[in-house]
Coordinates of C-alpha atoms and ligand atoms in Angstrom, one line a residue:
M615 CA 55.2 6.6 16.4
R616 CA 56.9 4.9 13.5
L617 CA 55.1 3.6 10.5
V618 CA 56.2 0.8 8.2
W619 CA 54.5 1.1 4.8
F620 CA 54.2 -2.3 3.0
R621 CA 53.9 -2.1 -0.7
N622 CA 55.3 -4.8 -3.1
D623 CA 57.2 -6.3 -0.2
L624 CA 54.7 -8.4 1.6
R625 CA 56.9 -10.2 4.0
C626 CA 58.7 -9.9 7.4
H627 CA 62.0 -11.7 6.4
G628 CA 64.7 -9.6 4.9
H629 CA 62.8 -6.4 5.3
T630 CA 65.0 -3.5 6.2
P631 CA 62.3 -0.9 6.8
L632 CA 60.6 -3.2 9.3
T633 CA 63.9 -4.1 11.1
Q634 CA 64.9 -0.5 11.2
A635 CA 61.6 0.8 12.4
L636 CA 61.5 -1.8 15.2
A637 CA 65.1 -1.1 16.2
G638 CA 64.4 2.4 17.7
G639 CA 62.3 1.3 20.7
E640 CA 59.4 3.5 19.6
P641 CA 56.0 2.1 19.0
V642 CA 55.5 0.8 15.5
L643 CA 52.5 0.5 13.2
A644 CA 52.3 -1.1 9.8
V645 CA 50.1 0.0 6.9
H646 CA 49.1 -1.2 3.4
V647 CA 47.1 0.9 1.0
L648 CA 44.7 -0.9 -1.4
C649 CA 44.6 0.7 -4.8
P650 CA 42.3 -1.3 -7.0
D651 CA 41.8 1.6 -9.5
Q652 CA 45.6 1.7 -10.0
W653 CA 45.5 -2.0 -10.6
D654 CA 43.0 -1.4 -13.4
A655 CA 45.1 1.4 -14.9
H656 CA 48.2 -0.8 -14.8
D657 CA 46.4 -3.9 -16.3
V658 CA 47.2 -6.0 -13.3
A659 CA 45.9 -9.5 -13.8
P660 CA 43.1 -10.8 -11.6
L661 CA 45.2 -13.7 -10.5
R662 CA 48.0 -11.4 -9.5
R663 CA 45.6 -9.4 -7.4
W664 CA 44.4 -12.6 -5.8
Y665 CA 48.0 -13.5 -5.0
V666 CA 48.7 -10.1 -3.5
L667 CA 45.5 -10.0 -1.4
E668 CA 46.1 -13.5 0.0
S669 CA 49.7 -12.7 0.8
L670 CA 48.6 -9.5 2.5
I671 CA 46.3 -11.6 4.7
E672 CA 49.2 -13.8 5.7
L673 CA 51.3 -10.8 6.4
G674 CA 48.6 -9.2 8.6
E675 CA 48.4 -12.4 10.6
A676 CA 52.1 -12.7 11.0
L677 CA 52.6 -9.1 12.1
A678 CA 49.7 -9.4 14.6
A679 CA 51.2 -12.6 16.1
K680 CA 54.4 -10.6 16.7
G681 CA 52.7 -7.7 18.3
V682 CA 52.5 -5.2 15.3
D683 CA 49.2 -3.8 14.2
L684 CA 48.6 -3.7 10.4
H685 CA 46.1 -1.2 9.1
V686 CA 44.7 -1.7 5.6
L687 CA 43.6 1.6 4.1
D688 CA 41.5 2.3 1.0
G689 CA 43.3 4.5 -1.5
G690 CA 41.5 3.8 -4.7
D691 CA 44.3 5.0 -6.8
F692 CA 47.8 6.5 -6.1
D693 CA 46.3 10.0 -5.5
G694 CA 43.9 8.5 -3.0
A695 CA 46.8 6.6 -1.4
V696 CA 48.6 9.9 -0.7
D697 CA 45.4 11.4 0.9
A698 CA 44.8 8.2 3.0
L699 CA 48.4 8.1 4.2
A700 CA 48.6 11.8 5.0
D701 CA 45.4 11.5 7.1
F702 CA 46.7 8.3 8.8
V703 CA 50.0 10.0 9.7
A704 CA 48.2 13.0 11.2
E705 CA 45.8 10.8 13.2
H706 CA 48.4 8.5 14.7
G707 CA 51.1 11.1 15.3
V708 CA 53.6 9.4 13.0
T709 CA 57.1 10.9 12.9
G710 CA 58.8 8.5 10.5
I711 CA 57.7 6.4 7.5
F712 CA 59.8 3.4 6.7
C713 CA 59.4 1.7 3.3
N714 CA 61.1 0.1 0.4
R715 CA 61.5 2.2 -2.7
E716 CA 59.5 1.4 -5.8
Y717 CA 61.1 2.6 -9.1
P718 CA 58.3 2.8 -11.8
L719 CA 57.3 6.3 -12.7
N720 CA 53.8 6.4 -11.3
E721 CA 55.1 4.9 -8.0
L722 CA 57.9 7.5 -7.8
N723 CA 55.4 10.3 -8.5
R724 CA 53.1 9.0 -5.7
D725 CA 56.0 9.0 -3.3
R726 CA 57.1 12.5 -4.3
A727 CA 53.5 13.7 -3.8
L728 CA 53.5 12.2 -0.3
A729 CA 56.8 13.8 0.5
R730 CA 55.5 17.2 -0.6
R731 CA 52.3 16.7 1.4
L732 CA 54.2 15.9 4.6
E733 CA 56.7 18.7 4.2
G734 CA 56.9 20.9 7.3
R735 CA 55.0 18.3 9.4
G736 CA 58.1 16.8 11.0
V737 CA 57.6 13.4 9.3
R738 CA 60.7 11.8 7.9
L739 CA 60.6 9.3 5.0
H740 CA 63.1 6.5 5.2
G741 CA 63.6 4.7 1.9
F742 CA 65.4 1.3 1.4
D743 CA 66.2 -0.9 -1.6
D744 CA 65.2 -4.4 -0.6
G745 CA 63.2 -4.9 -3.9
V746 CA 66.5 -5.2 -5.8
L747 CA 69.9 -6.6 -5.2
V748 CA 71.7 -3.6 -6.6
P749 CA 69.9 -0.2 -6.4
P750 CA 69.1 1.2 -9.9
R751 CA 71.4 4.2 -9.6
A752 CA 74.3 2.4 -8.0
L753 CA 76.1 1.4 -11.1
S754 CA 77.1 3.7 -14.0
T755 CA 79.6 3.5 -16.8
G756 CA 82.9 5.4 -16.8
K757 CA 81.0 8.2 -18.6
D758 CA 78.5 8.3 -15.8
T759 CA 75.7 6.9 -18.0
P760 CA 73.5 3.9 -17.2
Y761 CA 74.5 0.5 -18.5
T762 CA 72.5 -0.5 -21.5
V763 CA 74.4 -3.7 -22.3
F764 CA 73.8 -6.5 -19.9
T765 CA 77.2 -8.2 -20.1
A766 CA 79.0 -5.0 -19.0
Y767 CA 76.4 -4.3 -16.3
K768 CA 76.7 -7.9 -15.0
K769 CA 80.4 -7.6 -14.5
R770 CA 80.0 -4.6 -12.2
W771 CA 76.9 -6.2 -10.6
D772 CA 79.0 -9.3 -9.7
A773 CA 81.7 -7.1 -8.1
W774 CA 79.0 -5.3 -6.1
M775 CA 77.4 -8.5 -5.0
D776 CA 80.8 -10.0 -3.9
E777 CA 80.9 -7.4 -1.2
V778 CA 77.5 -8.1 0.2
D779 CA 77.3 -9.1 3.8
P780 CA 75.2 -12.3 4.2
G781 CA 73.9 -11.0 7.6
A782 CA 72.9 -7.6 6.1
V783 CA 69.3 -7.7 7.2
P784 CA 69.0 -8.8 10.9
A785 CA 65.7 -10.3 12.2
P786 CA 63.4 -7.6 13.6
A787 CA 63.3 -7.0 17.3
W788 CA 59.5 -7.8 17.7
P789 CA 57.7 -5.9 20.4
G790 CA 55.8 -9.1 21.5
G791 CA 52.2 -9.2 22.7
E792 CA 49.3 -9.4 20.3
G793 CA 48.7 -7.0 17.5
R794 CA 45.6 -6.3 15.5
F795 CA 44.9 -6.7 11.8
H796 CA 42.6 -3.8 10.9
G797 CA 40.8 -4.0 7.6
R798 CA 41.1 -7.7 7.0
D799 CA 37.4 -7.8 6.0
R800 CA 38.1 -5.2 3.2
V801 CA 41.0 -7.4 1.9
E802 CA 38.8 -10.5 1.9
A803 CA 35.9 -8.6 0.2
L804 CA 38.2 -7.4 -2.6
R805 CA 39.6 -10.9 -3.0
D806 CA 36.1 -12.5 -3.1
G807 CA 35.0 -9.8 -5.6
L808 CA 37.5 -11.1 -8.1
G809 CA 35.3 -14.2 -8.5
L810 CA 38.2 -16.4 -9.6
D811 CA 37.7 -20.0 -10.5
A812 CA 39.3 -22.3 -7.9
A813 CA 41.0 -24.2 -10.8
L814 CA 43.0 -21.0 -11.5
T815 CA 44.1 -20.3 -8.0
R816 CA 44.6 -23.9 -6.7
P817 CA 48.2 -24.4 -8.0
W818 CA 49.5 -21.2 -6.4
R819 CA 50.7 -20.8 -2.9
P820 CA 50.6 -17.1 -1.9
G821 CA 52.4 -15.7 1.1
E822 CA 55.9 -15.5 2.5
S823 CA 56.1 -18.9 4.2
A824 CA 55.2 -20.7 0.9
A825 CA 57.7 -18.5 -1.0
Y826 CA 60.6 -19.3 1.3
K827 CA 59.7 -23.0 1.3
Q828 CA 59.6 -22.9 -2.5
L829 CA 63.1 -21.2 -2.6
Y830 CA 64.7 -23.8 -0.3
D831 CA 63.0 -26.7 -2.2
F832 CA 64.2 -25.3 -5.5
V833 CA 67.8 -24.8 -4.2
E834 CA 67.9 -28.3 -2.8
H835 CA 66.3 -30.3 -5.7
H836 CA 66.6 -28.3 -8.9
L837 CA 69.3 -25.7 -8.8
G838 CA 72.1 -28.1 -9.7
D839 CA 70.3 -29.0 -13.0
Y840 CA 69.1 -25.4 -13.7
K841 CA 71.6 -24.7 -16.4
A842 CA 71.0 -28.0 -18.3
Y843 CA 67.2 -28.0 -18.1
R844 CA 66.0 -24.5 -17.7
D845 CA 65.1 -24.1 -21.4
F846 CA 62.8 -27.1 -21.5
P847 CA 59.2 -26.1 -20.7
S848 CA 58.0 -29.6 -19.9
E849 CA 60.6 -29.9 -17.1
P850 CA 60.0 -28.4 -13.6
A851 CA 63.5 -26.9 -13.9
T852 CA 63.0 -23.2 -13.1
S853 CA 62.1 -21.8 -9.8
T854 CA 58.7 -20.2 -10.6
L855 CA 59.7 -17.7 -7.9
S856 CA 59.0 -14.7 -10.2
T857 CA 55.6 -14.2 -8.5
A858 CA 57.1 -14.2 -5.1
L859 CA 59.8 -11.9 -6.2
S860 CA 57.5 -9.4 -7.9
A861 CA 55.0 -9.2 -5.0
G862 CA 57.9 -9.2 -2.5
T863 CA 56.9 -12.3 -0.5
L864 CA 60.5 -13.3 -1.1
A865 CA 63.4 -11.0 -0.6
P866 CA 65.7 -11.0 -3.6
L867 CA 68.7 -10.9 -1.2
D868 CA 67.5 -14.2 0.4
A869 CA 67.1 -15.8 -3.0
Y870 CA 70.6 -14.6 -4.0
L871 CA 72.2 -15.8 -0.7
A872 CA 70.6 -19.2 -0.9
A873 CA 72.1 -19.7 -4.4
R874 CA 75.5 -18.3 -3.3
R875 CA 75.6 -20.8 -0.4
A876 CA 74.7 -23.6 -2.8
M877 CA 77.8 -22.7 -4.9
G878 CA 79.9 -24.3 -2.1
D879 CA 78.6 -27.7 -3.5
A880 CA 80.5 -28.4 -6.8
A881 CA 77.5 -30.2 -8.3
A882 CA 75.3 -27.1 -7.9
R883 CA 77.9 -24.5 -8.9
E884 CA 77.1 -24.0 -12.5
G885 CA 73.4 -24.1 -12.0
A886 CA 73.6 -21.6 -9.2
A887 CA 75.8 -19.2 -11.2
T888 CA 73.3 -19.3 -14.1
W889 CA 70.4 -18.7 -11.8
I890 CA 72.1 -15.8 -10.1
G891 CA 72.6 -14.4 -13.6
E892 CA 68.8 -14.3 -14.0
L893 CA 68.5 -12.3 -10.8
A894 CA 70.9 -9.9 -12.4
W895 CA 68.6 -9.6 -15.4
R896 CA 65.9 -8.6 -13.1
D897 CA 68.0 -5.8 -11.6
F898 CA 69.2 -4.8 -15.1
Y899 CA 65.6 -4.2 -16.3
R900 CA 64.8 -2.3 -13.1
Q901 CA 67.7 0.1 -13.6
I902 CA 66.8 0.6 -17.2
M903 CA 63.2 1.4 -16.4
H904 CA 64.3 3.7 -13.6
R905 CA 66.9 5.6 -15.7
F906 CA 64.8 5.8 -18.9
P907 CA 61.4 7.1 -17.7
S908 CA 60.0 7.4 -21.2
L909 CA 59.7 3.6 -21.2
A910 CA 56.9 4.0 -18.7
K911 CA 55.1 6.1 -21.3
G912 CA 55.0 3.3 -23.8
K913 CA 58.0 4.5 -25.8
P914 CA 60.5 2.0 -27.3
F915 CA 64.1 2.3 -26.0
R916 CA 65.5 2.6 -29.6
P917 CA 64.0 5.8 -30.9
E918 CA 64.2 4.8 -34.6
T919 CA 61.8 1.9 -33.9
R920 CA 59.1 4.4 -33.1
L921 CA 58.7 4.6 -36.9
L922 CA 58.1 0.9 -37.5
A923 CA 54.8 0.5 -39.4
W924 CA 53.2 -2.3 -37.3
N925 CA 50.4 -4.4 -38.8
D926 CA 47.0 -3.9 -37.3
N927 CA 45.6 -7.3 -38.0
D928 CA 43.0 -8.0 -35.3
E929 CA 42.3 -11.5 -36.5
H930 CA 46.0 -12.5 -36.2
F931 CA 46.2 -10.9 -32.8
Q932 CA 43.1 -12.8 -31.6
A933 CA 44.6 -16.1 -33.0
W934 CA 47.8 -15.4 -31.0
C935 CA 45.9 -14.6 -27.8
E936 CA 43.8 -17.7 -28.1
G937 CA 46.6 -20.1 -29.1
R938 CA 45.3 -20.7 -32.6
T939 CA 48.3 -19.7 -34.7
G940 CA 48.8 -23.2 -36.2
Y941 CA 52.3 -23.3 -34.6
P942 CA 51.9 -25.9 -31.8
L943 CA 54.6 -24.6 -29.4
V944 CA 53.4 -21.0 -29.7
D945 CA 49.8 -22.1 -29.2
A946 CA 50.7 -24.4 -26.2
A947 CA 52.5 -21.4 -24.6
M948 CA 49.6 -19.0 -25.1
R949 CA 47.2 -21.5 -23.7
Q950 CA 49.5 -22.0 -20.7
L951 CA 49.4 -18.3 -20.1
V952 CA 45.7 -18.0 -20.3
T953 CA 44.8 -21.1 -18.3
T954 CA 47.5 -20.9 -15.6
G955 CA 48.6 -17.2 -15.4
W956 CA 52.2 -18.1 -16.0
M957 CA 54.5 -18.9 -18.9
H958 CA 58.0 -20.4 -19.2
N959 CA 60.7 -17.9 -20.1
R960 CA 61.8 -19.6 -23.4
L961 CA 58.1 -19.5 -24.4
R962 CA 57.7 -15.8 -23.4
M963 CA 60.6 -15.1 -25.8
L964 CA 59.1 -17.3 -28.5
T965 CA 55.6 -16.0 -28.4
A966 CA 56.7 -12.4 -28.1
M967 CA 59.0 -12.8 -31.1
F968 CA 56.2 -14.5 -33.0
L969 CA 53.8 -11.7 -32.4
T970 CA 56.3 -9.0 -33.2
K971 CA 58.2 -10.7 -36.1
H972 CA 56.0 -13.2 -37.8
L973 CA 52.8 -11.2 -37.3
F974 CA 54.6 -7.9 -37.1
I975 CA 52.1 -6.7 -34.5
D976 CA 53.1 -3.9 -32.1
W977 CA 54.9 -5.2 -29.0
R978 CA 52.8 -3.0 -26.7
K979 CA 49.7 -5.0 -27.5
G980 CA 51.5 -8.2 -26.4
E981 CA 53.0 -6.5 -23.4
R982 CA 49.5 -5.5 -22.2
F983 CA 48.0 -8.9 -22.9
F984 CA 50.8 -10.5 -20.8
M985 CA 50.2 -8.1 -18.0
R986 CA 46.5 -8.9 -18.0
H987 CA 47.2 -12.6 -17.5
L988 CA 50.5 -13.0 -15.7
I989 CA 50.5 -13.8 -12.0
D990 CA 54.1 -12.4 -12.0
G991 CA 53.3 -9.4 -14.2
D992 CA 55.9 -6.9 -13.5
F993 CA 56.4 -3.7 -15.5
A994 CA 60.2 -3.6 -15.7
S995 CA 60.7 -7.3 -16.6
N996 CA 57.7 -7.5 -18.9
N997 CA 58.7 -4.3 -20.7
G998 CA 62.3 -5.4 -20.9
G999 CA 61.4 -8.9 -22.2
W1000 CA 59.0 -7.5 -24.8
Q1001 CA 61.4 -4.9 -26.1
W1002 CA 64.2 -7.5 -26.2
S1003 CA 62.0 -9.8 -28.3
A1004 CA 60.8 -7.0 -30.5
S1005 CA 64.3 -5.7 -31.0
T1006 CA 63.3 -2.3 -29.9
G1007 CA 65.0 -2.3 -26.5
T1008 CA 68.4 -2.2 -24.8
D1009 CA 70.6 -5.1 -25.4
A1010 CA 67.8 -6.4 -27.6
A1011 CA 67.8 -9.5 -29.8
P1012 CA 69.2 -8.1 -33.1
Y1013 CA 66.3 -7.5 -35.5
F1014 CA 67.7 -9.9 -38.1
R1015 CA 67.5 -12.8 -35.5
V1016 CA 64.1 -14.4 -35.7
F1017 CA 63.3 -17.6 -33.8
S1018 CA 61.9 -20.3 -36.0
P1019 CA 58.9 -21.7 -34.1
L1020 CA 59.5 -25.1 -35.7
R1021 CA 63.2 -25.3 -34.7
Q1022 CA 62.4 -24.1 -31.2
S1023 CA 59.7 -26.7 -30.9
H1024 CA 62.1 -29.6 -31.9
R1025 CA 64.9 -28.3 -29.8
F1026 CA 63.1 -27.4 -26.5
D1027 CA 60.1 -29.8 -26.6
P1028 CA 61.6 -32.7 -28.5
H1029 CA 59.0 -35.2 -27.6
G1030 CA 56.1 -32.8 -27.8
R1031 CA 55.3 -33.3 -24.1
F1032 CA 54.6 -29.7 -23.4
I1033 CA 52.5 -29.3 -26.5
A1034 CA 50.5 -32.4 -25.7
R1035 CA 49.7 -30.9 -22.2
Y1036 CA 48.3 -27.7 -23.5
V1037 CA 47.0 -28.5 -27.0
P1038 CA 45.2 -31.7 -26.3
E1039 CA 43.9 -32.0 -29.9
L1040 CA 47.5 -32.9 -30.8
A1041 CA 48.3 -35.2 -27.9
E1042 CA 47.9 -38.4 -29.9
L1043 CA 50.4 -37.4 -32.6
D1044 CA 53.8 -38.9 -32.7
D1045 CA 57.0 -37.1 -31.7
K1046 CA 57.6 -35.8 -35.2
T1047 CA 54.1 -34.9 -36.4
I1048 CA 53.2 -33.0 -33.2
H1049 CA 55.5 -30.2 -34.2
E1050 CA 54.1 -29.9 -37.7
P1051 CA 50.5 -31.2 -37.6
G1052 CA 49.8 -29.3 -40.9
K1053 CA 51.6 -32.1 -42.7
Q1054 CA 49.0 -34.6 -41.5
P1055 CA 45.7 -32.5 -41.4
L1056 CA 43.5 -35.6 -41.4
L1057 CA 45.0 -36.7 -38.1
C1058 CA 44.0 -33.4 -36.3
P1059 CA 41.1 -31.8 -38.2
D1060 CA 40.4 -29.3 -35.4
Y1061 CA 43.8 -27.8 -35.3
P1062 CA 44.3 -24.7 -37.6
A1063 CA 46.8 -24.4 -40.4
P1064 CA 49.6 -21.9 -39.8
I1065 CA 48.2 -18.4 -40.0
V1066 CA 51.5 -17.1 -41.5
A1067 CA 54.5 -18.8 -43.2
H1068 CA 57.9 -18.7 -41.4
Q1069 CA 59.6 -18.4 -44.8
G1070 CA 60.1 -14.7 -45.7
V1071 CA 59.6 -13.3 -42.2
K1072 CA 63.3 -12.5 -41.7
Q1073 CA 63.5 -10.5 -44.9
R1074 CA 60.2 -8.6 -44.2
V1075 CA 61.4 -7.7 -40.7
E1076 CA 64.8 -6.6 -42.0
Q1077 CA 63.2 -4.4 -44.6
A1078 CA 60.8 -2.8 -42.1
F1079 CA 63.6 -2.0 -39.6
R1080 CA 65.7 -0.6 -42.5
Q1081 CA 62.9 1.6 -43.6
A1082 CA 62.3 2.8 -40.0
R1083 CA 66.0 3.6 -39.6
D1084 CA 66.1 5.5 -42.9
A1085 CA 63.0 7.5 -42.1
W1086 CA 64.4 8.3 -38.6
R1087 CA 67.6 9.5 -40.1
Q1088 CA 65.8 11.7 -42.6
Q1089 CA 63.7 13.1 -39.8
Q1090 CA 66.8 13.9 -37.7
E1091 CA 68.5 15.5 -40.7
G1092 CA 65.4 17.5 -41.6
G1093 CA 65.1 18.7 -38.0
Q1094 CA 68.7 20.1 -37.9
Ligands
LIG2325 C1 58.3 -11.2 -23.2 C2 58.7 -11.4 -21.8 C3 57.9 -11.0 -20.7 C4 58.3 -11.2 -19.4 N1 57.5 -10.8 -18.4 C5 57.8 -10.9 -17.1 C6 57.0 -10.4 -16.0 O1 56.0 -9.8 -16.2 N2 57.5 -10.7 -14.8 C7 58.6 -11.3 -14.5 O2 59.0 -11.5 -13.3 N3 59.4 -11.8 -15.5 C8 59.1 -11.6 -16.8 N4 59.8 -12.1 -17.8 C9 61.1 -12.7 -17.4 C10 61.1 -14.2 -17.2 O3 60.4 -14.8 -18.3 C11 60.4 -14.6 -15.9 O4 61.0 -13.9 -14.9 C12 60.7 -16.1 -15.7 O5 60.1 -16.9 -16.7 C13 60.0 -16.5 -14.4 O6 60.2 -17.9 -14.2 P1 61.0 -18.4 -12.9 O7 60.6 -17.7 -11.7 O8 60.9 -19.9 -13.0 O9 62.5 -18.0 -13.4 P2 63.9 -18.6 -13.0 O10 64.5 -19.1 -14.2 O11 63.9 -19.5 -11.8 O12 64.7 -17.3 -12.6 C14 64.8 -16.7 -11.3 C15 64.3 -15.3 -11.3 O13 65.1 -14.5 -12.0 C16 64.3 -13.5 -12.6 N5 64.3 -13.6 -14.1 C17 64.5 -14.7 -14.8 N6 64.6 -14.4 -16.1 C18 64.5 -13.1 -16.2 C19 64.5 -12.2 -17.3 N7 64.6 -12.6 -18.6 N8 64.3 -10.9 -17.1 C20 64.1 -10.4 -15.8 N9 64.1 -11.3 -14.8 C21 64.3 -12.6 -14.9 C22 62.8 -13.7 -12.2 O14 62.6 -12.9 -11.0 C23 62.9 -15.2 -11.8 O15 61.9 -15.6 -10.8 C24 59.5 -11.9 -19.1 C25 60.3 -12.3 -20.2 C26 59.9 -12.1 -21.5 C27 60.8 -12.6 -22.6

């Protein structure tokens, strides 16, 4: 008996473990292990849990329709998952487990524990890398170290991808007949227990079929304009496929190949190349996370930034969380996050920089707040994005570069349309005032004055980074 273990890859398309398991002619079962306690430990947002559970239901139905049984097991946490799987394997006489690798530290430890548990029992583990385009250990510098600068990494990444065979993952050879979906009731109970408001879930379409449809719609209608409009949050210019990619309802390779095919059309070429670059960023952060495991323990990539003396101002943090900083674009973005579970990339950078530079609050607080709200919450990309913004990471924004919230607002939301959508108390203001309502307080009495001035931020940040660097040097010299 062969077993396909579905984790963050809730789909049938572009799924090598499934295709390989079914290729052998042996009977095949599928399994998914629910780990709600692990979700709690990893701050997984309720909306993301909902997306995963709904997608799992679609997967169970799709597999059953093709003659494959899906068993949903209760793991509780990752230790429990190992126990549940080991029992399942023994009970069903499994000889091979087929799954896609997961690279975060806890997931790796779970898989190692399972491998140890199965040692000597004649069960082979077959790992694949469909969750990324380029496996995290595939590319190294000439000195055999990981790439920590994106541009250099991207060059090698492009060369690797040029060699990719478009027919790399053939369709599975389905057994036919009717399969069964065991444990669907537990999935539904967990989903219902989330108690989410329909207004929050309504805009989202979970599952593989919706993800692929969204990919093809995006490629057909928006990819050509991606480069020109992707930084404007009021435009529907980006794919919003991050959720599908992070839960694996969409195979990254299918996303990449769809964009590569579109490059045949001259009008879409630039947009497609830029979009493919974003898929490369996703891989980049995965290889960073995998090759620097201390990141999973809350450590900054740049060691000297461990000594930054962050502010512990709870009032400021709350104002940021609730979109009450007095900077309209920052506030609109934070309200978008809390009310929809998603935020535009430009605004993720802006709000993260605002928290870590203007308020000088520890990036880990923002990272966690994002995880608790994002439907696409993903450790590697979130950690990478936060450390980039806080200037503590690889390839990070230099610490002396601080986005001006006002400039960003004029530049990327020139008519204030995005602000008006999420900060309704400013919606009636004209194109100019909407960016700086503090200049006309009588027109919007309910909107707060800026909680911190932009002026002086750059100097304060520079000084703090200098002090941390000097203190680090002294520590290092003292330790020698
Ligand atoms: C502070 C911060 C936190 C972030 N947290 C997350 C997160 O938890 N989950 C997440 O998926 N992305 C995260 N990102 C990256 C990026 O903001 C989102 O992937 C993007 O906004 C998703 O929108 P989209 O699908 O429309 O992207 P598109 O512009 O259509 O890009 C296509 C795909 O490329 C990937 N991608 C795009 N930009 C990046 C990037 N900068 N880094 C890594 N991958 C990228 C995503 O998978 C995305 O779906 C974060 C960025 C920052 C600055």
